[in-house]
mmCIF file with all atom_site columns, C-alpha atoms in Angstrom:
data_model
loop_
_atom_site.group_PDB
_atom_site.id
_atom_site.type_symbol
_atom_site.label_atom_id
_atom_site.label_alt_id
_atom_site.label_comp_id
_atom_site.label_asym_id
_atom_site.label_entity_id
_atom_site.label_seq_id
_atom_site.pdbx_PDB_ins_code
_atom_site.Cartn_x
_atom_site.Cartn_y
_atom_site.Cartn_z
_atom_site.occupancy
_atom_site.B_iso_or_equiv
_atom_site.pdbx_formal_charge
_atom_site.auth_seq_id
_atom_site.auth_comp_id
_atom_site.auth_asym_id
_atom_site.auth_atom_id
_atom_site.pdbx_PDB_model_num
ATOM 1   C CA . ALA A 1 1   ? 94.734  125.812 32.065 1.00 62.00 ? 122 ALA A CA 1
ATOM 2   C CA . ASP A 1 2   ? 94.232  127.201 28.633 1.00 68.00 ? 123 ASP A CA 1
ATOM 3   C CA . GLU A 1 3   ? 95.647  124.089 27.237 1.00 70.00 ? 124 GLU A CA 1
ATOM 4   C CA . ARG A 1 4   ? 93.342  122.099 29.296 1.00 69.00 ? 125 ARG A CA 1
ATOM 5   C CA . GLY A 1 5   ? 90.473  124.307 28.212 1.00 71.00 ? 126 GLY A CA 1
ATOM 6   C CA . GLU A 1 6   ? 91.384  123.726 24.600 1.00 76.00 ? 127 GLU A CA 1
ATOM 7   C CA . GLU A 1 7   ? 91.789  120.051 25.228 1.00 76.00 ? 128 GLU A CA 1
ATOM 8   C CA . ALA A 1 8   ? 88.389  119.992 26.936 1.00 76.00 ? 129 ALA A CA 1
ATOM 9   C CA . THR A 1 9   ? 86.881  121.967 24.075 1.00 78.00 ? 130 THR A CA 1
ATOM 10  C CA . GLY A 1 10  ? 88.494  119.536 21.577 1.00 77.00 ? 131 GLY A CA 1
ATOM 11  C CA . LEU A 1 11  ? 87.233  116.617 23.566 1.00 77.00 ? 132 LEU A CA 1
ATOM 12  C CA . GLN A 1 12  ? 83.843  118.254 23.770 1.00 82.00 ? 133 GLN A CA 1
ATOM 13  C CA . ALA A 1 13  ? 83.837  118.735 19.998 1.00 83.00 ? 134 ALA A CA 1
ATOM 14  C CA . ARG A 1 14  ? 84.882  115.165 19.528 1.00 84.00 ? 135 ARG A CA 1
ATOM 15  C CA . VAL A 1 15  ? 82.126  113.949 21.876 1.00 84.00 ? 136 VAL A CA 1
ATOM 16  C CA . GLU A 1 16  ? 79.628  116.055 19.950 1.00 86.00 ? 137 GLU A CA 1
ATOM 17  C CA . THR A 1 17  ? 80.931  114.675 16.667 1.00 84.00 ? 138 THR A CA 1
ATOM 18  C CA . LEU A 1 18  ? 80.765  111.129 18.010 1.00 84.00 ? 139 LEU A CA 1
ATOM 19  C CA . GLU A 1 19  ? 77.268  111.770 19.346 1.00 84.00 ? 140 GLU A CA 1
ATOM 20  C CA . ALA A 1 20  ? 76.211  113.137 15.951 1.00 84.00 ? 141 ALA A CA 1
ATOM 21  C CA . LEU A 1 21  ? 77.795  110.116 14.276 1.00 81.00 ? 142 LEU A CA 1
ATOM 22  C CA . LEU A 1 22  ? 76.061  107.814 16.761 1.00 80.00 ? 143 LEU A CA 1
ATOM 23  C CA . ALA A 1 23  ? 72.723  109.571 16.163 1.00 78.00 ? 144 ALA A CA 1
ATOM 24  C CA . SER A 1 24  ? 73.276  109.231 12.424 1.00 77.00 ? 145 SER A CA 1
ATOM 25  C CA . ILE A 1 25  ? 74.128  105.529 12.788 1.00 74.00 ? 146 ILE A CA 1
ATOM 26  C CA . ASN A 1 26  ? 71.099  105.027 15.032 1.00 71.00 ? 147 ASN A CA 1
ATOM 27  C CA . SER A 1 27  ? 68.877  106.819 12.554 1.00 71.00 ? 148 SER A CA 1
ATOM 28  C CA . THR A 1 28  ? 70.236  104.769 9.642  1.00 68.00 ? 149 THR A CA 1
ATOM 29  C CA . HIS A 1 29  ? 70.033  101.599 11.662 1.00 66.00 ? 150 HIS A CA 1
ATOM 30  C CA . SER A 1 30  ? 66.503  102.424 12.782 1.00 66.00 ? 151 SER A CA 1
ATOM 31  C CA . ALA A 1 31  ? 65.418  103.174 9.219  1.00 64.00 ? 152 ALA A CA 1
ATOM 32  C CA . SER A 1 32  ? 67.153  100.029 8.009  1.00 66.00 ? 153 SER A CA 1
ATOM 33  C CA . ALA A 1 33  ? 65.581  97.953  10.835 1.00 65.00 ? 154 ALA A CA 1
ATOM 34  C CA . THR A 1 34  ? 62.172  99.381  10.071 1.00 73.00 ? 155 THR A CA 1
ATOM 35  C CA . GLN A 1 35  ? 62.651  98.638  6.400  1.00 75.00 ? 156 GLN A CA 1
ATOM 36  C CA . GLU A 1 36  ? 63.796  95.079  7.265  1.00 76.00 ? 157 GLU A CA 1
ATOM 37  C CA . GLU A 1 37  ? 60.799  94.649  9.573  1.00 77.00 ? 158 GLU A CA 1
ATOM 38  C CA . ARG A 1 38  ? 58.522  95.800  6.762  1.00 82.00 ? 159 ARG A CA 1
ATOM 39  C CA . LYS A 1 39  ? 60.145  93.320  4.368  1.00 86.00 ? 160 LYS A CA 1
ATOM 40  C CA . MET A 1 40  ? 59.753  90.492  6.901  1.00 86.00 ? 161 MET A CA 1
ATOM 41  C CA . ALA A 1 41  ? 56.141  91.462  7.610  1.00 84.00 ? 162 ALA A CA 1
ATOM 42  C CA . SER A 1 42  ? 55.455  91.581  3.878  1.00 88.00 ? 163 SER A CA 1
ATOM 43  C CA . LYS A 1 43  ? 57.076  88.170  3.373  1.00 91.00 ? 164 LYS A CA 1
ATOM 44  C CA . ALA A 1 44  ? 55.114  86.785  6.334  1.00 87.00 ? 165 ALA A CA 1
ATOM 45  C CA . ARG A 1 45  ? 51.889  88.174  4.847  1.00 90.00 ? 166 ARG A CA 1
ATOM 46  C CA . GLU A 1 46  ? 52.714  86.720  1.413  1.00 91.00 ? 167 GLU A CA 1
ATOM 47  C CA . THR A 1 47  ? 53.566  83.347  2.970  1.00 88.00 ? 168 THR A CA 1
ATOM 48  C CA . GLU A 1 48  ? 50.384  83.408  5.036  1.00 89.00 ? 169 GLU A CA 1
ATOM 49  C CA . GLU A 1 49  ? 48.310  84.301  1.951  1.00 91.00 ? 170 GLU A CA 1
ATOM 50  C CA . ALA A 1 50  ? 50.032  81.562  -0.092 1.00 90.00 ? 171 ALA A CA 1
ATOM 51  C CA . LEU A 1 51  ? 49.421  79.007  2.673  1.00 89.00 ? 172 LEU A CA 1
ATOM 52  C CA . GLU A 1 52  ? 45.807  80.108  3.007  1.00 90.00 ? 173 GLU A CA 1
ATOM 53  C CA . ALA A 1 53  ? 45.317  79.825  -0.762 1.00 91.00 ? 174 ALA A CA 1
ATOM 54  C CA . LYS A 1 54  ? 46.935  76.369  -0.750 1.00 91.00 ? 175 LYS A CA 1
ATOM 55  C CA . TRP A 1 55  ? 44.824  75.328  2.258  1.00 87.00 ? 176 TRP A CA 1
ATOM 56  C CA . LYS A 1 56  ? 41.643  76.496  0.511  1.00 89.00 ? 177 LYS A CA 1
ATOM 57  C CA . SER A 1 57  ? 42.669  74.639  -2.648 1.00 89.00 ? 178 SER A CA 1
ATOM 58  C CA . VAL A 1 58  ? 43.366  71.429  -0.711 1.00 87.00 ? 179 VAL A CA 1
ATOM 59  C CA . LEU A 1 59  ? 40.104  71.837  1.188  1.00 86.00 ? 180 LEU A CA 1
ATOM 60  C CA . ALA A 1 60  ? 38.145  72.316  -2.058 1.00 87.00 ? 181 ALA A CA 1
ATOM 61  C CA . SER A 1 61  ? 39.899  69.294  -3.578 1.00 87.00 ? 182 SER A CA 1
ATOM 62  C CA . ASN A 1 62  ? 39.131  67.212  -0.484 1.00 86.00 ? 183 ASN A CA 1
ATOM 63  C CA . GLU A 1 63  ? 35.505  68.334  -0.621 1.00 90.00 ? 184 GLU A CA 1
ATOM 64  C CA . ASP A 1 64  ? 35.328  67.313  -4.299 1.00 89.00 ? 185 ASP A CA 1
ATOM 65  C CA . GLN A 1 65  ? 36.870  63.936  -3.507 1.00 91.00 ? 186 GLN A CA 1
ATOM 66  C CA . ALA A 1 66  ? 34.572  63.505  -0.505 1.00 89.00 ? 187 ALA A CA 1
ATOM 67  C CA . GLU A 1 67  ? 31.574  64.266  -2.727 1.00 93.00 ? 188 GLU A CA 1
ATOM 68  C CA . LYS A 1 68  ? 32.774  61.693  -5.278 1.00 93.00 ? 189 LYS A CA 1
ATOM 69  C CA . VAL A 1 69  ? 33.257  59.120  -2.501 1.00 92.00 ? 190 VAL A CA 1
ATOM 70  C CA . ARG A 1 70  ? 29.789  59.948  -1.139 1.00 93.00 ? 191 ARG A CA 1
ATOM 71  C CA . GLY A 1 71  ? 28.349  59.405  -4.614 1.00 93.00 ? 192 GLY A CA 1
ATOM 72  C CA . VAL A 1 72  ? 30.122  56.062  -5.026 1.00 94.00 ? 193 VAL A CA 1
ATOM 73  C CA . LEU A 1 73  ? 29.158  54.913  -1.532 1.00 94.00 ? 194 LEU A CA 1
ATOM 74  C CA . SER A 1 74  ? 25.576  56.037  -2.060 1.00 95.00 ? 195 SER A CA 1
ATOM 75  C CA . SER A 1 75  ? 25.425  54.009  -5.295 1.00 95.00 ? 196 SER A CA 1
ATOM 76  C CA . GLU A 1 76  ? 26.906  50.975  -3.549 1.00 95.00 ? 197 GLU A CA 1
ATOM 77  C CA . VAL A 1 77  ? 24.437  51.297  -0.667 1.00 95.00 ? 198 VAL A CA 1
ATOM 78  C CA . GLU A 1 78  ? 21.535  51.474  -3.133 1.00 96.00 ? 199 GLU A CA 1
ATOM 79  C CA . GLU A 1 79  ? 22.867  48.380  -4.949 1.00 96.00 ? 200 GLU A CA 1
ATOM 80  C CA . TYR A 1 80  ? 23.202  46.513  -1.644 1.00 95.00 ? 201 TYR A CA 1
ATOM 81  C CA . LYS A 1 81  ? 19.654  47.530  -0.717 1.00 96.00 ? 202 LYS A CA 1
ATOM 82  C CA . ARG A 1 82  ? 18.403  46.184  -4.076 1.00 96.00 ? 203 ARG A CA 1
ATOM 83  C CA . GLN A 1 83  ? 20.311  42.961  -3.496 1.00 96.00 ? 204 GLN A CA 1
ATOM 84  C CA . VAL A 1 84  ? 18.873  42.623  0.025  1.00 96.00 ? 205 VAL A CA 1
ATOM 85  C CA . VAL A 1 85  ? 15.334  43.173  -1.296 1.00 96.00 ? 206 VAL A CA 1
ATOM 86  C CA . SER A 1 86  ? 15.977  40.625  -4.057 1.00 96.00 ? 207 SER A CA 1
ATOM 87  C CA . LEU A 1 87  ? 17.337  38.089  -1.564 1.00 96.00 ? 208 LEU A CA 1
ATOM 88  C CA . GLN A 1 88  ? 14.379  38.664  0.747  1.00 96.00 ? 209 GLN A CA 1
ATOM 89  C CA . ARG A 1 89  ? 11.969  38.048  -2.133 1.00 97.00 ? 210 ARG A CA 1
ATOM 90  C CA . GLN A 1 90  ? 13.918  34.955  -3.104 1.00 96.00 ? 211 GLN A CA 1
ATOM 91  C CA . MET A 1 91  ? 13.797  33.698  0.500  1.00 96.00 ? 212 MET A CA 1
ATOM 92  C CA . GLU A 1 92  ? 10.033  34.350  0.628  1.00 96.00 ? 213 GLU A CA 1
ATOM 93  C CA . ASP A 1 93  ? 9.546   32.512  -2.683 1.00 96.00 ? 214 ASP A CA 1
ATOM 94  C CA . GLU A 1 94  ? 11.650  29.610  -1.432 1.00 96.00 ? 215 GLU A CA 1
ATOM 95  C CA . ALA A 1 95  ? 9.710   29.547  1.842  1.00 95.00 ? 216 ALA A CA 1
ATOM 96  C CA . LEU A 1 96  ? 6.420   29.423  -0.086 1.00 96.00 ? 217 LEU A CA 1
ATOM 97  C CA . GLU A 1 97  ? 7.801   26.706  -2.335 1.00 96.00 ? 218 GLU A CA 1
ATOM 98  C CA . LYS A 1 98  ? 8.982   24.781  0.723  1.00 96.00 ? 219 LYS A CA 1
ATOM 99  C CA . ASP A 1 99  ? 5.544   25.124  2.347  1.00 95.00 ? 220 ASP A CA 1
ATOM 100 C CA . GLU A 1 100 ? 3.910   23.898  -0.860 1.00 96.00 ? 221 GLU A CA 1
ATOM 101 C CA . LEU A 1 101 ? 6.306   20.950  -1.024 1.00 95.00 ? 222 LEU A CA 1
ATOM 102 C CA . VAL A 1 102 ? 5.689   20.089  2.632  1.00 95.00 ? 223 VAL A CA 1
ATOM 103 C CA . GLN A 1 103 ? 1.931   20.267  2.054  1.00 96.00 ? 224 GLN A CA 1
ATOM 104 C CA . ALA A 1 104 ? 2.214   18.119  -1.082 1.00 95.00 ? 225 ALA A CA 1
ATOM 105 C CA . LEU A 1 105 ? 4.349   15.613  0.833  1.00 94.00 ? 226 LEU A CA 1
ATOM 106 C CA . GLU A 1 106 ? 1.782   15.471  3.646  1.00 95.00 ? 227 GLU A CA 1
ATOM 107 C CA . GLU A 1 107 ? -0.997  14.937  1.094  1.00 94.00 ? 228 GLU A CA 1
ATOM 108 C CA . LEU A 1 108 ? 1.041   12.178  -0.575 1.00 93.00 ? 229 LEU A CA 1
ATOM 109 C CA . GLU A 1 109 ? 1.670   10.571  2.804  1.00 93.00 ? 230 GLU A CA 1
ATOM 110 C CA . GLN A 1 110 ? -2.067  10.690  3.569  1.00 93.00 ? 231 GLN A CA 1
ATOM 111 C CA . GLU A 1 111 ? -2.922  9.264   0.149  1.00 92.00 ? 232 GLU A CA 1
ATOM 112 C CA . ASN A 1 112 ? -0.243  6.624   0.581  1.00 89.00 ? 233 ASN A CA 1
ATOM 113 C CA . ALA A 1 113 ? -1.612  5.744   4.007  1.00 91.00 ? 234 ALA A CA 1
ATOM 114 C CA . LYS A 1 114 ? -5.111  5.435   2.472  1.00 92.00 ? 235 LYS A CA 1
ATOM 115 C CA . GLU A 1 115 ? -3.745  3.292   -0.363 1.00 91.00 ? 236 GLU A CA 1
ATOM 116 C CA . VAL A 1 116 ? -1.796  1.146   2.084  1.00 89.00 ? 237 VAL A CA 1
ATOM 117 C CA . LYS A 1 117 ? -4.951  0.747   4.199  1.00 92.00 ? 238 LYS A CA 1
ATOM 118 C CA . THR A 1 118 ? -6.972  -0.102  1.090  1.00 91.00 ? 239 THR A CA 1
ATOM 119 C CA . VAL A 1 119 ? -4.356  -2.622  -0.058 1.00 91.00 ? 240 VAL A CA 1
ATOM 120 C CA . GLU A 1 120 ? -4.225  -4.110  3.457  1.00 92.00 ? 241 GLU A CA 1
ATOM 121 C CA . ASN A 1 121 ? -8.020  -4.354  3.567  1.00 93.00 ? 242 ASN A CA 1
ATOM 122 C CA . GLU A 1 122 ? -8.089  -5.959  0.106  1.00 93.00 ? 243 GLU A CA 1
ATOM 123 C CA . ARG A 1 123 ? -5.350  -8.390  1.144  1.00 92.00 ? 244 ARG A CA 1
ATOM 124 C CA . ASP A 1 124 ? -7.239  -9.226  4.345  1.00 92.00 ? 245 ASP A CA 1
ATOM 125 C CA . ASP A 1 125 ? -10.426 -9.748  2.322  1.00 92.00 ? 246 ASP A CA 1
ATOM 126 C CA . GLU A 1 126 ? -8.565  -12.011 -0.114 1.00 93.00 ? 247 GLU A CA 1
ATOM 127 C CA . LEU A 1 127 ? -7.015  -13.955 2.766  1.00 93.00 ? 248 LEU A CA 1
ATOM 128 C CA . ARG A 1 128 ? -10.429 -14.420 4.399  1.00 94.00 ? 249 ARG A CA 1
ATOM 129 C CA . LEU A 1 129 ? -11.860 -15.551 1.092  1.00 94.00 ? 250 LEU A CA 1
ATOM 130 C CA . LEU A 1 130 ? -8.946  -17.938 0.519  1.00 92.00 ? 251 LEU A CA 1
ATOM 131 C CA . ARG A 1 131 ? -9.319  -19.320 4.052  1.00 93.00 ? 252 ARG A CA 1
ATOM 132 C CA . HIS A 1 132 ? -13.012 -19.781 3.502  1.00 94.00 ? 253 HIS A CA 1
ATOM 133 C CA . VAL A 1 133 ? -12.471 -21.481 0.134  1.00 92.00 ? 254 VAL A CA 1
ATOM 134 C CA . HIS A 1 134 ? -9.722  -23.714 1.527  1.00 92.00 ? 255 HIS A CA 1
ATOM 135 C CA . THR A 1 135 ? -11.759 -24.471 4.608  1.00 90.00 ? 256 THR A CA 1
ATOM 136 C CA . GLU A 1 136 ? -14.691 -25.496 2.414  1.00 92.00 ? 257 GLU A CA 1
ATOM 137 C CA . ARG A 1 137 ? -12.429 -27.593 0.191  1.00 90.00 ? 258 ARG A CA 1
ATOM 138 C CA . LEU A 1 138 ? -10.845 -29.175 3.237  1.00 88.00 ? 259 LEU A CA 1
ATOM 139 C CA . GLU A 1 139 ? -14.231 -29.934 4.699  1.00 89.00 ? 260 GLU A CA 1
ATOM 140 C CA . LYS A 1 140 ? -15.383 -31.419 1.360  1.00 89.00 ? 261 LYS A CA 1
ATOM 141 C CA . LEU A 1 141 ? -12.147 -33.415 1.119  1.00 86.00 ? 262 LEU A CA 1
ATOM 142 C CA . GLU A 1 142 ? -12.575 -34.608 4.699  1.00 85.00 ? 263 GLU A CA 1
ATOM 143 C CA . GLN A 1 143 ? -16.198 -35.504 3.940  1.00 86.00 ? 264 GLN A CA 1
ATOM 144 C CA . THR A 1 144 ? -15.265 -37.238 0.666  1.00 85.00 ? 265 THR A CA 1
ATOM 145 C CA . HIS A 1 145 ? -12.337 -39.045 2.250  1.00 85.00 ? 266 HIS A CA 1
ATOM 146 C CA . GLY A 1 146 ? -14.462 -39.845 5.258  1.00 83.00 ? 267 GLY A CA 1
ATOM 147 C CA . GLU A 1 147 ? -17.122 -41.361 3.021  1.00 85.00 ? 268 GLU A CA 1
ATOM 148 C CA . LYS A 1 148 ? -14.468 -43.256 1.056  1.00 84.00 ? 269 LYS A CA 1
ATOM 149 C CA . LEU A 1 149 ? -12.869 -44.371 4.289  1.00 83.00 ? 270 LEU A CA 1
ATOM 150 C CA . ARG A 1 150 ? -16.204 -45.621 5.671  1.00 86.00 ? 271 ARG A CA 1
ATOM 151 C CA . PHE A 1 151 ? -16.957 -47.284 2.343  1.00 86.00 ? 272 PHE A CA 1
ATOM 152 C CA . LEU A 1 152 ? -13.536 -48.921 2.375  1.00 84.00 ? 273 LEU A CA 1
ATOM 153 C CA . GLN A 1 153 ? -13.972 -49.930 6.016  1.00 85.00 ? 274 GLN A CA 1
ATOM 154 C CA . GLN A 1 154 ? -17.386 -51.406 5.252  1.00 87.00 ? 275 GLN A CA 1
ATOM 155 C CA . ARG A 1 155 ? -15.991 -53.197 2.263  1.00 83.00 ? 276 ARG A CA 1
ATOM 156 C CA . ALA A 1 156 ? -13.087 -54.439 4.276  1.00 82.00 ? 277 ALA A CA 1
ATOM 157 C CA . GLU A 1 157 ? -15.464 -55.614 6.980  1.00 83.00 ? 278 GLU A CA 1
ATOM 158 C CA . MET A 1 158 ? -17.600 -57.319 4.361  1.00 84.00 ? 279 MET A CA 1
ATOM 159 C CA . GLU A 1 159 ? -14.709 -58.983 2.791  1.00 81.00 ? 280 GLU A CA 1
ATOM 160 C CA . SER A 1 160 ? -13.338 -60.030 6.083  1.00 79.00 ? 281 SER A CA 1
ATOM 161 C CA . GLY A 1 161 ? -16.835 -61.320 7.043  1.00 75.00 ? 282 GLY A CA 1
ATOM 162 C CA . SER A 1 162 ? -17.128 -63.276 3.842  1.00 71.00 ? 283 SER A CA 1
ATOM 163 C CA . LEU A 1 163 ? -13.690 -64.645 4.329  1.00 66.00 ? 284 LEU A CA 1
ATOM 164 C CA . GLU A 1 164 ? -14.556 -65.809 7.772  1.00 64.00 ? 285 GLU A CA 1
ATOM 165 C CA . SER A 1 165 ? -17.582 -67.654 6.620  1.00 58.00 ? 286 SER A CA 1
#
């Protein structure tokens, strides 16, 4: 039993030694794990800060580019507005010019119609005059020829009467 008591005491000492060793390992491991966790947390913080800095830089760059694009687009819009105003003025000028041309054409058509009417009236007057003159000449010719014809008939009758006697 003494042997067993010594064996139990030896085993007990060994268990205590192993427990102390285990506690030491756990303590070292725990300190090491905590140190590793701190390193990882520090790296995560550094990475997060770097990403945030990069994000802010990209955002600022995008804002600068957006502002440049806004400026260019604003200039283009203003130019288009000027062009639209210019085209509207041009269309108004052309519309006025067209109206003036239409009015001038209508006036010319009216004047032409008056001139045509005047020319037609003059032609009709000339035709009436020519008819009158020709009618008078014809009547004179008929009268002259009639007189000549009667004279010739009388002469022929006289000659035929003197031939009969």
